[in-house]
PDB file of C-alpha atoms in Angstrom:
ATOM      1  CA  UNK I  28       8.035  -9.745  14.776  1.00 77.00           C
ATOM      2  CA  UNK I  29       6.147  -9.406  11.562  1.00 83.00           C
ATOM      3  CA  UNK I  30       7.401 -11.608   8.124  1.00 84.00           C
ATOM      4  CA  UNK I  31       8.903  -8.606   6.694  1.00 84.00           C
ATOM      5  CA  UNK I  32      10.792  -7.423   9.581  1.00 85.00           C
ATOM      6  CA  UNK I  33      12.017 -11.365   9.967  1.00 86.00           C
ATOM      7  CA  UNK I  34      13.072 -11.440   6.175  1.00 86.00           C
ATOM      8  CA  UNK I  35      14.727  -7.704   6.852  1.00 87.00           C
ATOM      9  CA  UNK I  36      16.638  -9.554   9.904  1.00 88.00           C
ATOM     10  CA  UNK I  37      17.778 -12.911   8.125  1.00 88.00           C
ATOM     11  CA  UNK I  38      18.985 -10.393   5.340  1.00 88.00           C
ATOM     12  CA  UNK I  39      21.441  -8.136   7.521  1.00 89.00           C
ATOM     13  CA  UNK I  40      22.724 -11.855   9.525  1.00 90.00           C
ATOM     14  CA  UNK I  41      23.637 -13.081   6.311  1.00 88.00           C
ATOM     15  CA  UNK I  42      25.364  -9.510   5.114  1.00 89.00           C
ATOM     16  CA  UNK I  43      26.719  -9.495   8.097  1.00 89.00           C
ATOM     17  CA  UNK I  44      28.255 -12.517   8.110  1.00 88.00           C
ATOM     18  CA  UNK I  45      29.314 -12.286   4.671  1.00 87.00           C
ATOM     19  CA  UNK I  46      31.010  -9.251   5.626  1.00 87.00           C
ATOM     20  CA  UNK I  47      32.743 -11.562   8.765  1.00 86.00           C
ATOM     21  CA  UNK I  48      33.916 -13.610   6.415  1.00 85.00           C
ATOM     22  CA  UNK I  49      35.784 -11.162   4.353  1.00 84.00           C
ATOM     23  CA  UNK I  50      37.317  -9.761   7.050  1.00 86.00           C
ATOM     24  CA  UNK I  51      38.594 -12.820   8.402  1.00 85.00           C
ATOM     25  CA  UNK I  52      42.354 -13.670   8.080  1.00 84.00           C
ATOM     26  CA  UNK I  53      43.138 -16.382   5.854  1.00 84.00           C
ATOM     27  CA  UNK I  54      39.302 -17.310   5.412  1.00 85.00           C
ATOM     28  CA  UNK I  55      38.385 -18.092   1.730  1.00 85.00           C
ATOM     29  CA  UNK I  56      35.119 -19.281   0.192  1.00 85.00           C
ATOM     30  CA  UNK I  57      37.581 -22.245  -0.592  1.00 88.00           C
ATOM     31  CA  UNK I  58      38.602 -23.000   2.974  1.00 87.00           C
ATOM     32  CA  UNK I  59      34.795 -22.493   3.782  1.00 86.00           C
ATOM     33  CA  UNK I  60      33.692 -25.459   1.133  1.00 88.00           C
ATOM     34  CA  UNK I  61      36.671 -27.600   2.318  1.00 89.00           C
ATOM     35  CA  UNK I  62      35.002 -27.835   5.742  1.00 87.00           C
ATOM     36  CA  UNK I  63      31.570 -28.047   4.115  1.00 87.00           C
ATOM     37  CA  UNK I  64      31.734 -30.529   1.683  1.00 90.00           C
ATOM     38  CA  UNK I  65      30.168 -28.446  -0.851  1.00 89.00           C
ATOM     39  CA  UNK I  66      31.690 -26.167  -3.952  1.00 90.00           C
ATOM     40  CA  UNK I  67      33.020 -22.832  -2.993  1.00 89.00           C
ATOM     41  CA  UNK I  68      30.689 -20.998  -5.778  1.00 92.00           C
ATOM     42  CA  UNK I  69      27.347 -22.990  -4.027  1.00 89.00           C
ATOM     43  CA  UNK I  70      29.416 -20.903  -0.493  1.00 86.00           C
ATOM     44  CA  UNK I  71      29.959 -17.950  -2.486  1.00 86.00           C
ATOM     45  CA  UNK I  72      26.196 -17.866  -3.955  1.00 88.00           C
ATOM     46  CA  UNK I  73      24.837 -18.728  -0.947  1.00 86.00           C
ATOM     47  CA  UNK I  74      26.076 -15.952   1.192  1.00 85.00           C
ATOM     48  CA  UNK I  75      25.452 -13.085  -1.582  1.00 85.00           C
ATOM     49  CA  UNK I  76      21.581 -14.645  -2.000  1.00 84.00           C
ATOM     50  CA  UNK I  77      21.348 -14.535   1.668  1.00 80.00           C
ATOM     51  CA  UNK I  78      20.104 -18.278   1.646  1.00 79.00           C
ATOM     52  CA  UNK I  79      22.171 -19.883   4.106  1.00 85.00           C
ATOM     53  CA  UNK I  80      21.095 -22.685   6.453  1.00 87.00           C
ATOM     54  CA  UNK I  81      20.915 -22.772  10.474  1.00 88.00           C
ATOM     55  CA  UNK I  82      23.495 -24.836  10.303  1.00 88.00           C
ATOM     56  CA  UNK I  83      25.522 -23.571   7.201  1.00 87.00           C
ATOM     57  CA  UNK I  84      25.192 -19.973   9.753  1.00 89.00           C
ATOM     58  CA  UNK I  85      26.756 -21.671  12.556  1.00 91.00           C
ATOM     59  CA  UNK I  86      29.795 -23.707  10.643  1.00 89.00           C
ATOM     60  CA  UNK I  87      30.682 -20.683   9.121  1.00 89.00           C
ATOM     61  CA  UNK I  88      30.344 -18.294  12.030  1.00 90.00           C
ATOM     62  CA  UNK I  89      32.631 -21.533  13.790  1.00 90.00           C
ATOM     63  CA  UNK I  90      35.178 -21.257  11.349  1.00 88.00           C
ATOM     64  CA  UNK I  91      35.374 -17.536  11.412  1.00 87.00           C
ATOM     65  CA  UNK I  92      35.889 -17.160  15.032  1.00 89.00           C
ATOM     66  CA  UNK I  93      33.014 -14.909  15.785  1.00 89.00           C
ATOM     67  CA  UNK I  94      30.341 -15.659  18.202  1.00 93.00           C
ATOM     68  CA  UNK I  95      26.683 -15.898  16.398  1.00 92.00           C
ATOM     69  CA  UNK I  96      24.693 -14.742  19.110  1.00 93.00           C
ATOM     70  CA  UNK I  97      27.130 -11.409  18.516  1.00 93.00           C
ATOM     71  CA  UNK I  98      26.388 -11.538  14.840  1.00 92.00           C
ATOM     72  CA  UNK I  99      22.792 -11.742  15.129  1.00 92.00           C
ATOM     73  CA  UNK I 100      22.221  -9.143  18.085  1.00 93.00           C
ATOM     74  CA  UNK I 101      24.385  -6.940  15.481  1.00 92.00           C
ATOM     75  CA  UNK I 102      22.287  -7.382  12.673  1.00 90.00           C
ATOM     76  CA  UNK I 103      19.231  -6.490  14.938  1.00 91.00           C
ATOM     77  CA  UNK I 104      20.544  -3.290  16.449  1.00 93.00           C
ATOM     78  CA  UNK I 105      21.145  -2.283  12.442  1.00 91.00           C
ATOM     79  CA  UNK I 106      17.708  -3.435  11.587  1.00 89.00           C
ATOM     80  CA  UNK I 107      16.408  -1.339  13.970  1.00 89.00           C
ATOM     81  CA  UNK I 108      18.384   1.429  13.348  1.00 90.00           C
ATOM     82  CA  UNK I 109      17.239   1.997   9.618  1.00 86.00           C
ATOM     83  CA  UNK I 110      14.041   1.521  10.991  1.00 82.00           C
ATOM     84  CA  UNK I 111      13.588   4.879  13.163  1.00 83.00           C
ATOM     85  CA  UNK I 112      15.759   6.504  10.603  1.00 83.00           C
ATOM     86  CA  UNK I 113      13.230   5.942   8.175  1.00 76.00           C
ATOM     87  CA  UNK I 114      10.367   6.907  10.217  1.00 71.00           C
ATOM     88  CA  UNK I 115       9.438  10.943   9.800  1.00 67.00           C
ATOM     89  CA  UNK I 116       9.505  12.873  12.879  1.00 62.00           C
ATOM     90  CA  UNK I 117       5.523  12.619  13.337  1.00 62.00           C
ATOM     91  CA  UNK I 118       5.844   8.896  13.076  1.00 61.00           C
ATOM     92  CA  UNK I 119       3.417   8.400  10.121  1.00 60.00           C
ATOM     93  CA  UNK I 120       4.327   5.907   7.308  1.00 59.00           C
ATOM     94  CA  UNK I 121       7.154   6.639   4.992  1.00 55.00           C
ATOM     95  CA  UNK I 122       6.038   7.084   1.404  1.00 56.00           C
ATOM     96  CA  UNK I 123       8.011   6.870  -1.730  1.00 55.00           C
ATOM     97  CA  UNK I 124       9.675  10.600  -1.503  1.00 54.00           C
ATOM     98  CA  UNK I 125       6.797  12.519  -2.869  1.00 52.00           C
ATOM     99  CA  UNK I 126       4.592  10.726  -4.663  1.00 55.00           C
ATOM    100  CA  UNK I 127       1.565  10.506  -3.156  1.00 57.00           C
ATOM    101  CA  UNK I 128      -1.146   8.181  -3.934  1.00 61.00           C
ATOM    102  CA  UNK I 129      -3.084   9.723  -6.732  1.00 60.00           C
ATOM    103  CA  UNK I 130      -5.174   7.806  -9.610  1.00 62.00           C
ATOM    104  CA  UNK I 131      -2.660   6.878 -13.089  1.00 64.00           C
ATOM    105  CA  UNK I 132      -4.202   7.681 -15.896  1.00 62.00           C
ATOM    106  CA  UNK I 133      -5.226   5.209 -18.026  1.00 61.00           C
ATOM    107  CA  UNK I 134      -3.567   3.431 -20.522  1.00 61.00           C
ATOM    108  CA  UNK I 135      -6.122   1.748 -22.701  1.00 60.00           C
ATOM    109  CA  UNK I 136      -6.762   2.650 -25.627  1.00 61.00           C
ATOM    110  CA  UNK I 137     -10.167   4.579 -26.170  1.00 60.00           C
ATOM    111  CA  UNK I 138     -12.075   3.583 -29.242  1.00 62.00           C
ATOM    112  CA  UNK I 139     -13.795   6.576 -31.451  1.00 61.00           C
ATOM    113  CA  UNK I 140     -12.675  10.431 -31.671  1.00 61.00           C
ATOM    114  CA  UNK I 141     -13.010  13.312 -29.284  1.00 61.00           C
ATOM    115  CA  UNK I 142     -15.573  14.587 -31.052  1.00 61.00           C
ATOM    116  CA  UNK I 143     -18.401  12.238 -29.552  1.00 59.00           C
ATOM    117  CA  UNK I 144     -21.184  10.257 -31.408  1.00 59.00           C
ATOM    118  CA  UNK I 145     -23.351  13.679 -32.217  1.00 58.00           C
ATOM    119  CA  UNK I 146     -20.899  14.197 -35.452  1.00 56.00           C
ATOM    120  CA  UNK I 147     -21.098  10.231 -36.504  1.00 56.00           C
ATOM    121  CA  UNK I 148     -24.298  10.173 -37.728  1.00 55.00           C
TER     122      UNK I 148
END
């Protein structure tokens, strides 16, 4: 597994979870703090930034009653799943709809006129 597929992974845990969470009976960033010591905004931010913890993962998946390994192989199947939907049919690259990769033109600014140097003199 490559860094960006990892960071893609981590990503769809913590939306996952986040998503757990919400569905969850009676669970509140609040109740989530309580049991963490911490402020329910620092829960809050951490779940939408998807920077949460080993740990912070597992005390929350705890306290919402759902079984991480679950969560996680869910999060995989999804990761995979946007990844052969957005592979074309002959299994090349996907590129930015249809842009291709042509030169921009430039944006300095040229000194001089269009003329040329034959009419300066």
């Amino acid at each position: 597994m490559n860094n960006a597929k990892a960071t893609e992974l981590a990503a769809e845990v913590t939306r996952t979870l986040h998503i757990k969470v919400a569905m969850t009976k009676g669970m509140t960033m609040t109740s989530l703090a309580r049991v963490m010591h911490i402020d329910r905004n620092t829960v809050k931010n951490r779940l939408e930034s998807g920077d949460v913890s080993l740990k912070t993962f597992f005390v929350i998946t705890a306290e919402a009653g759902c079984d991480p390994l679950v969560l996680i192989a869910e999060a995989m199947k999804t990761v995979n799943r946007k990844a052969v939907e957005s592979k074309p049919a002959d299994n090349r690259p996907e590129t930015n709809g249809s842009k291709t990769n042509r030169p921009q033109p430039s944006t300095r600014i040229k000194k001089g006129n269009h003329h040329g140097s034959h009419l300066s003199r």
